[in-house]
PDB file of C-alpha atoms in Angstrom:
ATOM      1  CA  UNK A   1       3.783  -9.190 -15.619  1.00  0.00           C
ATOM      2  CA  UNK A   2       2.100  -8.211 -18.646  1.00  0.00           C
ATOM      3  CA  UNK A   3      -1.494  -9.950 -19.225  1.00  0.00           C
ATOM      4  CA  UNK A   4      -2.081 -10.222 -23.230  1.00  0.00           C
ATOM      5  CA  UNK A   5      -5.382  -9.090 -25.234  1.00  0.00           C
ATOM      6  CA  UNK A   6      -6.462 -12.713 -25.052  1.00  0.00           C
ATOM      7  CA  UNK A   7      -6.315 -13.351 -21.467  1.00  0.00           C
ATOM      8  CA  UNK A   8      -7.562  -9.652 -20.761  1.00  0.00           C
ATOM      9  CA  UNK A   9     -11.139  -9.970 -22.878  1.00  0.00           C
ATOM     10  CA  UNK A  10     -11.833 -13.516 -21.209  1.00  0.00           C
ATOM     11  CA  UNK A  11     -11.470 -11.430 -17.630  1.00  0.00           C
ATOM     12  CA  UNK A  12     -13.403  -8.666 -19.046  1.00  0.00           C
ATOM     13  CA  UNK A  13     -16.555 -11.262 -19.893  1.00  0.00           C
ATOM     14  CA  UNK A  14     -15.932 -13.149 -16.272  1.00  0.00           C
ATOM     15  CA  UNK A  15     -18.342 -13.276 -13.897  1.00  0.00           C
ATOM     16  CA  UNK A  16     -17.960 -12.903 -10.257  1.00  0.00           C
ATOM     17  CA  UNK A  17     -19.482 -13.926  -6.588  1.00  0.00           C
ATOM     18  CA  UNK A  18     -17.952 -12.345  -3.695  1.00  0.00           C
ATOM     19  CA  UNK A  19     -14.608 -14.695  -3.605  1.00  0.00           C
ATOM     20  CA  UNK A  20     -15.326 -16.701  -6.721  1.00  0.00           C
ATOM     21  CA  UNK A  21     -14.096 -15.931 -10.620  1.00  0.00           C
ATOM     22  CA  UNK A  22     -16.076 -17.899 -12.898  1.00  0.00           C
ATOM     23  CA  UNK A  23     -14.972 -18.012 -16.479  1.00  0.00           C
ATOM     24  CA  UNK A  24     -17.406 -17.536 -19.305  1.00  0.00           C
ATOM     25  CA  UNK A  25     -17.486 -18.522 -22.953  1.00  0.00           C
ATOM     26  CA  UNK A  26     -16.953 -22.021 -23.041  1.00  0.00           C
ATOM     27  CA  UNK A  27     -14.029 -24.822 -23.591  1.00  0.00           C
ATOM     28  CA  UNK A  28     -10.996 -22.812 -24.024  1.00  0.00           C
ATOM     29  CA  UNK A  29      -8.187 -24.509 -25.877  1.00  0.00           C
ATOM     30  CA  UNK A  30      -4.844 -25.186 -23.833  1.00  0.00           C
ATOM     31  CA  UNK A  31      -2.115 -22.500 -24.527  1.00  0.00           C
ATOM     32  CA  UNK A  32      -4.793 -19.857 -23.402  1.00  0.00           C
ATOM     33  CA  UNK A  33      -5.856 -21.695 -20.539  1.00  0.00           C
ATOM     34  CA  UNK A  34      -2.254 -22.027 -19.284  1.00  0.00           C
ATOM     35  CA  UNK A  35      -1.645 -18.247 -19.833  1.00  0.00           C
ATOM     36  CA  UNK A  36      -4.943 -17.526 -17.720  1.00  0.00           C
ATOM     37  CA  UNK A  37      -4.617 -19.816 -15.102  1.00  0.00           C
ATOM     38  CA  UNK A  38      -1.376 -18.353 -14.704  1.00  0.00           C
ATOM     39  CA  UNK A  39      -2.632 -14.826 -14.706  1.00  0.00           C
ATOM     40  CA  UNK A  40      -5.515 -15.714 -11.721  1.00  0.00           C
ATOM     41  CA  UNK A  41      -2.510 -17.607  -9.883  1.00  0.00           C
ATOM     42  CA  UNK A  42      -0.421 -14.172  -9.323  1.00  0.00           C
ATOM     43  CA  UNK A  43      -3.198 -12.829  -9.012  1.00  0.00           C
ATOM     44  CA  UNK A  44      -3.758 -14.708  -5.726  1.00  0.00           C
ATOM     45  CA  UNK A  45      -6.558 -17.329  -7.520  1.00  0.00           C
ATOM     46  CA  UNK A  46      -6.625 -20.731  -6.928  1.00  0.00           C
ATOM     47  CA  UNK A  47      -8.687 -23.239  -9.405  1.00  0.00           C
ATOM     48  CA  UNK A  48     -11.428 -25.232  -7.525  1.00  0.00           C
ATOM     49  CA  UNK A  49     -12.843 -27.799  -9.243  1.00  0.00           C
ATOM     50  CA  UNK A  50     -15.746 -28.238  -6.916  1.00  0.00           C
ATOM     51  CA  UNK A  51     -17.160 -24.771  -6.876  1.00  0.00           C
ATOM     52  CA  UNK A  52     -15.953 -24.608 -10.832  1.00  0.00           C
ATOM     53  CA  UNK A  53     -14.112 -21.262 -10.488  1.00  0.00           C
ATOM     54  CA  UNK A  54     -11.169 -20.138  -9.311  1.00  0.00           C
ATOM     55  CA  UNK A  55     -11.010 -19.117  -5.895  1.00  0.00           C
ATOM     56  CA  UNK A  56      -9.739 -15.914  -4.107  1.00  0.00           C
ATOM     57  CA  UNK A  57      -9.003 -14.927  -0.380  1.00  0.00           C
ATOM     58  CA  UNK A  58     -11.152 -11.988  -0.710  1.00  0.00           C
ATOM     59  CA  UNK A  59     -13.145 -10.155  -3.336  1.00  0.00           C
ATOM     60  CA  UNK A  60     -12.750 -11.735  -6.556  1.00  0.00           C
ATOM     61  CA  UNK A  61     -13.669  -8.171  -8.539  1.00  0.00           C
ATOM     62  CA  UNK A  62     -11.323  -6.720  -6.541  1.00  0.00           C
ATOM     63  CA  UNK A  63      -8.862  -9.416  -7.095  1.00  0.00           C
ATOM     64  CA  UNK A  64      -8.815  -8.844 -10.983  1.00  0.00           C
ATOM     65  CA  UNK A  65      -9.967  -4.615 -11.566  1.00  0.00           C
ATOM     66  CA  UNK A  66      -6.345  -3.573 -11.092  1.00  0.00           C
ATOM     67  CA  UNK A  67      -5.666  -5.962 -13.858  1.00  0.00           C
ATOM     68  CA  UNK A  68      -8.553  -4.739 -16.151  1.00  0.00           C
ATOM     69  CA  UNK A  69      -7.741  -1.047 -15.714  1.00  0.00           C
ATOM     70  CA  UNK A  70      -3.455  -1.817 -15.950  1.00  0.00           C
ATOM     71  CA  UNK A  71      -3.237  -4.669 -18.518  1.00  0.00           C
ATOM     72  CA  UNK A  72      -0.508  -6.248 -16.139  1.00  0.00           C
ATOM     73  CA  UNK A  73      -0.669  -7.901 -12.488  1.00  0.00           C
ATOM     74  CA  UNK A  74       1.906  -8.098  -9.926  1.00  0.00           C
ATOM     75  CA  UNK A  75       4.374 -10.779  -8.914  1.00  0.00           C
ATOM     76  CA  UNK A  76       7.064 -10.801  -6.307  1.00  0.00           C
ATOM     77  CA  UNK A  77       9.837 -11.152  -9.199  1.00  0.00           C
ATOM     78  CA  UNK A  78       8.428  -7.672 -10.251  1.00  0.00           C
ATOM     79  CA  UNK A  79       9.847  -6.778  -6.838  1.00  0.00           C
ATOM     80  CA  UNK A  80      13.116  -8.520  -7.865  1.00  0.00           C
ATOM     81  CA  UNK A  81      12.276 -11.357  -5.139  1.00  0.00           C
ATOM     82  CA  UNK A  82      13.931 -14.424  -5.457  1.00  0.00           C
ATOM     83  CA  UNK A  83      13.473 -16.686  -2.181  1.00  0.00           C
ATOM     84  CA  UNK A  84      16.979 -18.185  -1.584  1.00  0.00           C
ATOM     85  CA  UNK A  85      17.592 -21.825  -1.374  1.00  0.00           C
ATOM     86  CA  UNK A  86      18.433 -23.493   1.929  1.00  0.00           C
ATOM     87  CA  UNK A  87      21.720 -24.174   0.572  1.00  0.00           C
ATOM     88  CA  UNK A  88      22.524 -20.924  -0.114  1.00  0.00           C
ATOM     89  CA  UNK A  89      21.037 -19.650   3.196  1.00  0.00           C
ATOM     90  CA  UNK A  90      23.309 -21.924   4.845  1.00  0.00           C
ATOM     91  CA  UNK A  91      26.303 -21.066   2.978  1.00  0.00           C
ATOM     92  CA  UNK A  92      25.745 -17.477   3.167  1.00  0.00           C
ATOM     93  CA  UNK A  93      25.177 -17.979   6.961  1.00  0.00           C
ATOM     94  CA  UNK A  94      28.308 -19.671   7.559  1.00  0.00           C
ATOM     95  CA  UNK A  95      30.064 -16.584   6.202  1.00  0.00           C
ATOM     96  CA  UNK A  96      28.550 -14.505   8.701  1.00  0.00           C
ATOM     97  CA  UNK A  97      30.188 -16.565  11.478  1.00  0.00           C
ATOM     98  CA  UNK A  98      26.894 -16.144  13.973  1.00  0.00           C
ATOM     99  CA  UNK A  99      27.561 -16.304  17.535  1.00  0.00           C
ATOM    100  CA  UNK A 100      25.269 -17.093  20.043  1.00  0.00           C
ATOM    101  CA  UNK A 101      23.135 -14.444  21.306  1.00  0.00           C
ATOM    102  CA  UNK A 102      23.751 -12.235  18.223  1.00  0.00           C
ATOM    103  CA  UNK A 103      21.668  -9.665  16.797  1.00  0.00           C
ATOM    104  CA  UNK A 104      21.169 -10.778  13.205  1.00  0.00           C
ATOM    105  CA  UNK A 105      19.374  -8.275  10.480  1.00  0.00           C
ATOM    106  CA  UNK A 106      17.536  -9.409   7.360  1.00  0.00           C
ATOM    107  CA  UNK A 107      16.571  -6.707   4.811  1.00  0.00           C
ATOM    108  CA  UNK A 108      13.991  -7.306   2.199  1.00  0.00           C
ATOM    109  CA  UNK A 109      13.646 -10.976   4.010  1.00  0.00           C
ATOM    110  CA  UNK A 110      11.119 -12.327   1.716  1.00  0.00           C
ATOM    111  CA  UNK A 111      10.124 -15.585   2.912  1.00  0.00           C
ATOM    112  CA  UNK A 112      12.833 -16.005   5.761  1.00  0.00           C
ATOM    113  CA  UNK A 113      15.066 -18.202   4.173  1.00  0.00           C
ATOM    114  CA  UNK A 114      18.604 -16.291   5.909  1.00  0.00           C
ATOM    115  CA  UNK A 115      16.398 -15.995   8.953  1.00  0.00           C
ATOM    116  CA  UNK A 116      15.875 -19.775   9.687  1.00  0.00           C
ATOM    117  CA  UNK A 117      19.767 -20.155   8.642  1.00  0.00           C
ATOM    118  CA  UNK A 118      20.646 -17.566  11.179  1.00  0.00           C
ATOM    119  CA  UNK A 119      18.631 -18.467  14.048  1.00  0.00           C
ATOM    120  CA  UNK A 120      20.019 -22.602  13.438  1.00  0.00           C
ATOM    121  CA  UNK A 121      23.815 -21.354  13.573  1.00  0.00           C
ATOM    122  CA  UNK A 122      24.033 -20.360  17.274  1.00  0.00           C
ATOM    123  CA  UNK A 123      21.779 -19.985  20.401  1.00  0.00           C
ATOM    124  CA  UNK A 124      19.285 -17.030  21.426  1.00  0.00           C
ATOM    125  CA  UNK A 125      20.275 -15.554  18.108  1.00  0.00           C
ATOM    126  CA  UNK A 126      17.669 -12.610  17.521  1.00  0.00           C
ATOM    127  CA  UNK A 127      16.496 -11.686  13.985  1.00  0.00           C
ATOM    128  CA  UNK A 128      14.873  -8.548  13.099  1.00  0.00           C
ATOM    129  CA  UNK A 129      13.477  -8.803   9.489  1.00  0.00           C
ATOM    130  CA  UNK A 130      12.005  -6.003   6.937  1.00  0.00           C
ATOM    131  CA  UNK A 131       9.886  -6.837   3.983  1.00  0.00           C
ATOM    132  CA  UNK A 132       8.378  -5.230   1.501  1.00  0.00           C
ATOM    133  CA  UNK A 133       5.628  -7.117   0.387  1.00  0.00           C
ATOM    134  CA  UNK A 134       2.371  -8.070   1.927  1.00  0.00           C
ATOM    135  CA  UNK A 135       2.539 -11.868   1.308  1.00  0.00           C
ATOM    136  CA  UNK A 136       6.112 -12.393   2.081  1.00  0.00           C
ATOM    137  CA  UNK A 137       5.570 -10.495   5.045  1.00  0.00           C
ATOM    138  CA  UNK A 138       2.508 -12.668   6.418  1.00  0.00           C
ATOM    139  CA  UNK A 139       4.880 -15.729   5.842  1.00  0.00           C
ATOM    140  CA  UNK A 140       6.985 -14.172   7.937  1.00  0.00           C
ATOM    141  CA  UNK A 141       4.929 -13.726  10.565  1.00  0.00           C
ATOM    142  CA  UNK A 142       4.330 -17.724  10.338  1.00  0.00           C
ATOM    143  CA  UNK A 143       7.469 -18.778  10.563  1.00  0.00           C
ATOM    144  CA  UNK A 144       6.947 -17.431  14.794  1.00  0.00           C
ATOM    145  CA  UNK A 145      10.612 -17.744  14.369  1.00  0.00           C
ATOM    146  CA  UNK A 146      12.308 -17.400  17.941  1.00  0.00           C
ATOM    147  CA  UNK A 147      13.231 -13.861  19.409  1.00  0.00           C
ATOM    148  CA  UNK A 148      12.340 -12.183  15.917  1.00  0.00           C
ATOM    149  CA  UNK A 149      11.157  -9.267  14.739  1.00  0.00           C
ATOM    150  CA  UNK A 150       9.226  -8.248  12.111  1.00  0.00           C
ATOM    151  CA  UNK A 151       8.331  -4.129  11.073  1.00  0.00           C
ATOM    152  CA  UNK A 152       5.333  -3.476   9.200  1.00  0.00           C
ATOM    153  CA  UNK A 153       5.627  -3.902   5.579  1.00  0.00           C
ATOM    154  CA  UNK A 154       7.650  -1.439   3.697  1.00  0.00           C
ATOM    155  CA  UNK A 155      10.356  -0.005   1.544  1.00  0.00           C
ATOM    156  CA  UNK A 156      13.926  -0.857   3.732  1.00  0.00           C
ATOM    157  CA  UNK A 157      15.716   1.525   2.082  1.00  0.00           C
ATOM    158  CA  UNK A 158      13.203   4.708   3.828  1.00  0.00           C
ATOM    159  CA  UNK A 159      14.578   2.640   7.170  1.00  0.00           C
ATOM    160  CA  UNK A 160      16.423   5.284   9.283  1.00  0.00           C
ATOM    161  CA  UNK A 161      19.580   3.075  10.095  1.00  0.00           C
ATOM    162  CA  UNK A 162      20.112   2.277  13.279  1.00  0.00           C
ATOM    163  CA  UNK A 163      23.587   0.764  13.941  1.00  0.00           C
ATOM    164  CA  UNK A 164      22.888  -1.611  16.513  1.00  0.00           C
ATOM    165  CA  UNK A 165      23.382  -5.197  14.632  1.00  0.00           C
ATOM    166  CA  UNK A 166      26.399  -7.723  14.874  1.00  0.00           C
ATOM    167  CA  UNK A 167      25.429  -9.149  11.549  1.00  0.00           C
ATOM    168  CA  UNK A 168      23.166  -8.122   8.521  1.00  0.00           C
ATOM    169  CA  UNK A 169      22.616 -11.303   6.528  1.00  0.00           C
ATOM    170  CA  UNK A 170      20.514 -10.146   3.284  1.00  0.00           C
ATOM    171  CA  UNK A 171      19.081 -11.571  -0.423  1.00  0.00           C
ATOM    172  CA  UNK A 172      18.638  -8.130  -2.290  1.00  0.00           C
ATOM    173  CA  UNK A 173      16.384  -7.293  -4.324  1.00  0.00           C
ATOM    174  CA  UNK A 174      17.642  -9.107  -8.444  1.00  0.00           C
ATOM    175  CA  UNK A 175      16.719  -6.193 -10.872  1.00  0.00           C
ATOM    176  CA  UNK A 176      18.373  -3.473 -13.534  1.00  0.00           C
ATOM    177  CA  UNK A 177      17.969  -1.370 -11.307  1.00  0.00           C
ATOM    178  CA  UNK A 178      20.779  -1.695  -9.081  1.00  0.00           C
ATOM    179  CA  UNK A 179      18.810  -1.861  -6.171  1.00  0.00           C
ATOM    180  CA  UNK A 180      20.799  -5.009  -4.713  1.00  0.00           C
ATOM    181  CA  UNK A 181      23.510  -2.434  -4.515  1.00  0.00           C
ATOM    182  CA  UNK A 182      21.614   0.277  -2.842  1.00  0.00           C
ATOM    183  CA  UNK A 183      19.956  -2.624  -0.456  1.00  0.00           C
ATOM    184  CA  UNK A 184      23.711  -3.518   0.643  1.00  0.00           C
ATOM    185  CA  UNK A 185      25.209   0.199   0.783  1.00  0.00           C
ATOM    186  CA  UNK A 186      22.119   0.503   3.311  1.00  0.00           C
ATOM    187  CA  UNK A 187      22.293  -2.278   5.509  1.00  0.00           C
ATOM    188  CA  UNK A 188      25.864  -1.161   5.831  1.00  0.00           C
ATOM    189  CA  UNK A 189      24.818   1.653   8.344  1.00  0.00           C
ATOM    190  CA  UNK A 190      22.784  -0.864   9.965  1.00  0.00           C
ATOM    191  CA  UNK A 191      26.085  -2.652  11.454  1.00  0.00           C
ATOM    192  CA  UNK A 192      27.775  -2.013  14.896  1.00  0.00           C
ATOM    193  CA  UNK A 193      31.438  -1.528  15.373  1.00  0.00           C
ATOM    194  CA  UNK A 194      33.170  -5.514  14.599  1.00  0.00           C
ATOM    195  CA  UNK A 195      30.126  -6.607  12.988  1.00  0.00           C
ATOM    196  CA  UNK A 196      29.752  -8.513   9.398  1.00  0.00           C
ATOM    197  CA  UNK A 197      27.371  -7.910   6.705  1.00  0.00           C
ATOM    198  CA  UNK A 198      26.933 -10.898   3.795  1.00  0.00           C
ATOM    199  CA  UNK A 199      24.679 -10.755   1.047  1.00  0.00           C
ATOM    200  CA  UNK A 200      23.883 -12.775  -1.985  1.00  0.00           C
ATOM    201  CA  UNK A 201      24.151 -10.638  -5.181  1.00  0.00           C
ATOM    202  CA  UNK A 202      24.224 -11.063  -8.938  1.00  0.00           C
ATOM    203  CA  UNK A 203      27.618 -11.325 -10.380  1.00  0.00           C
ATOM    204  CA  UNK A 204      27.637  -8.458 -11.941  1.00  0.00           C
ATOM    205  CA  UNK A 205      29.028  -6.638  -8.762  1.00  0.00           C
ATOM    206  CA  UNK A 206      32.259  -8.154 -10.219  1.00  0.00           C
ATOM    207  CA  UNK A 207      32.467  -6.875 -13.638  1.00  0.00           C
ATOM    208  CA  UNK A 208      30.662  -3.676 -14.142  1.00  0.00           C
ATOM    209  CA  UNK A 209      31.930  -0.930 -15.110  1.00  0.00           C
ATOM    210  CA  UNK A 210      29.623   1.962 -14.309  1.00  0.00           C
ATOM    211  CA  UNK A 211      30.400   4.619 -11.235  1.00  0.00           C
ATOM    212  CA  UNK A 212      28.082   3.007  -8.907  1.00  0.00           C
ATOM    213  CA  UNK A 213      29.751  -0.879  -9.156  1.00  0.00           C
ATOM    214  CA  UNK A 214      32.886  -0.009  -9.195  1.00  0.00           C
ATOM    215  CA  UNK A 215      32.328   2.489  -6.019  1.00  0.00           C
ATOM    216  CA  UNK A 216      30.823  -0.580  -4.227  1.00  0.00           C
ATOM    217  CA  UNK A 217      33.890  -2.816  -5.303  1.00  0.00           C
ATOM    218  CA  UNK A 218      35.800   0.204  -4.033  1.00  0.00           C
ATOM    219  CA  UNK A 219      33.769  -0.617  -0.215  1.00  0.00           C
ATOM    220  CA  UNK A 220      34.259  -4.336  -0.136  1.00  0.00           C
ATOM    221  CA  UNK A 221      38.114  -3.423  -0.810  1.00  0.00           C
ATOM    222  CA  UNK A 222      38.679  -0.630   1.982  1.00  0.00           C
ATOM    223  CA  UNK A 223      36.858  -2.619   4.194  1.00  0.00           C
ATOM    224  CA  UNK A 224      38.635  -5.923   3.585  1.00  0.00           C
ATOM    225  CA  UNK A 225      35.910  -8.003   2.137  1.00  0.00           C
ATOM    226  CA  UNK A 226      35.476 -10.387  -0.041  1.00  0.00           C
ATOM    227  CA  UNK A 227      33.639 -11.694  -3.130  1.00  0.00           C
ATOM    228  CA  UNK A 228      32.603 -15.121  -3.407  1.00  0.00           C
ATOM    229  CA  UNK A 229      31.153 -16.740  -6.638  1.00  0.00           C
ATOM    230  CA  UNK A 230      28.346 -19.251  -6.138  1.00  0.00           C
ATOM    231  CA  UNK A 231      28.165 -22.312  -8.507  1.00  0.00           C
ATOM    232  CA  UNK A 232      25.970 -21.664 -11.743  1.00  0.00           C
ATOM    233  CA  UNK A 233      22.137 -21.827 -11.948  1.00  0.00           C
ATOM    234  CA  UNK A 234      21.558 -21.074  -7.506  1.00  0.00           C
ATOM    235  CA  UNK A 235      18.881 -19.631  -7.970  1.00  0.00           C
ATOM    236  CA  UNK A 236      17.341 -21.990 -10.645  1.00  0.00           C
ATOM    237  CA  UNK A 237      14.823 -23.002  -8.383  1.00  0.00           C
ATOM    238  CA  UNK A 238      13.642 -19.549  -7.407  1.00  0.00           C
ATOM    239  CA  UNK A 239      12.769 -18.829 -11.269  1.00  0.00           C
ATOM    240  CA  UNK A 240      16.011 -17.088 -12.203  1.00  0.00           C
ATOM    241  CA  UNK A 241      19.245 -17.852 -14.325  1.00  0.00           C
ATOM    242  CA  UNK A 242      21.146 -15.299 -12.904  1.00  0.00           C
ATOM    243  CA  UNK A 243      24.441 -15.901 -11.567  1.00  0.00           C
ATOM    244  CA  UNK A 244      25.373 -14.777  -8.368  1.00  0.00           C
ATOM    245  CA  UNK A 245      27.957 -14.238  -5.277  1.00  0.00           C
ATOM    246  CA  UNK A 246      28.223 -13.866  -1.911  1.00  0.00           C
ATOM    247  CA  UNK A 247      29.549 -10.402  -0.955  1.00  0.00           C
ATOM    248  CA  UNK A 248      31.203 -10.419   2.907  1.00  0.00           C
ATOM    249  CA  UNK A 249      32.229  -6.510   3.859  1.00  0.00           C
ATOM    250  CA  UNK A 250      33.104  -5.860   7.734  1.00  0.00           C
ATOM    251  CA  UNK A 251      31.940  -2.790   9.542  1.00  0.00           C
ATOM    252  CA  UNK A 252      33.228   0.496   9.210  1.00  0.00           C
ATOM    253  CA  UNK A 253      36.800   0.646  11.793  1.00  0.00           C
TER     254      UNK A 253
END
């Protein structure tokens, strides 16, 4: 997310106290308040109106030099995270016909969502999860989901497939990338003879036209798949417009 020259020179002038940002120069007027506070909160800042600064879990320089020497800071949506919706989870779940005592894969599994879904549609369901990103995978860690587990954080894709899973169950990464097709192509290997990968993707797995979609679209056809569209606006709630489906392609006979 890019920071602009406003918000930038009012972090260049702050002052800081081991976890505390204190902003100098005054009353600031409301648009570029919004745009800072906003700035601090991806940032990992929190305001605190009794200590009269915003408030980090660790070094507050620290917190904001990355910004000062980039001109941008980092949110999970840079990532293409969006956390999916219980209803979705559910849904997608569903699809995946878990039995009990399943071993269930989530790649890139952000804040759980498919994980809690999978381990509440059977019994002594195991999860294994990946995750990229620090945060998401800390909230992972909370969830102390049963018979789970969780690798350190990092990239899925560099994941040396292992094809021991009944069911992959999986919210790609959104971006222009491609990387939701990548993500899937992946888990694929992941899957043991008879098992069932489902993943939510955007919808444009249906209509593209470049070498790499329609290859995919080739996959989910060989295999006997299928490509279900998910009502407008899904995802509304995790900060995206983008309309999406849920993708079901069997293991490799």
């Amino acid at each position: 997310m890019k920071v602009d020259n406003e918000v930038m020179a009012l972090l260049s002038a702050s002052r800081t106290e081991e976890n505390k940002l204190f902003i100098t120069g005054g009353q600031l007027d409301k648009s570029l308040y919004q745009r800072l506070d906003k700035t601090l909160k991806a940032a990992g800042g929190k305001w605190n109106t009794k200590a009269k600064a915003h408030l980090f879990a660790g070094d507050a320089a620290d917190a904001i030099e990355n910004i000062l020497m980039t001109g941008e800071v980092t949110v999970p949506q840079d990532f293409g995270f969006f956390p999916t919706p219980p209803n979705v989870a559910k849904q997608a779940a569903d699809l995946a016909m878990i039995g009990d005592g399943m071993m269930v894969l989530e790649p890139s599994a952000g804040r759980g969502a498919l994980a809690v879904a999978a381990n509440s549609a059977a019994v002594g369901v195991m999860v294994d999860m990946h995750e990229l990103l620090p945060d998401n995978h800390k909230a992972l860690i909370d969830l102390k989901l049963p018979l789970s587990g969780i690798s350190e954080p990092g990239d899925f894709l560099q994941v040396e497939p292992k094809p021991i899973y009944d069911r992959v169950l999986m919210n790609p990464p959104f971006d222009k990338k491609r990387s939701d097709i990548h993500h899937v192509v992946h888990a694929l290997k992941f899957l043991k003879p008879g098992g069932r990968l489902v993943a939510i993707m955007p919808s444009g797995v249906t209509f593209r036209d470049d070498a790499l979609t329609r290859d995919f679209r080739g996959i989910v056809e060989q295999r006997g798949g299928s490509i279900e569209t998910l009502p407008e606006a899904s995802f509304k709630q995790a900060g995206t417009m983008v309309n999406t489906v849920l993708v079901v392609i069997p293991a490799a006979a």
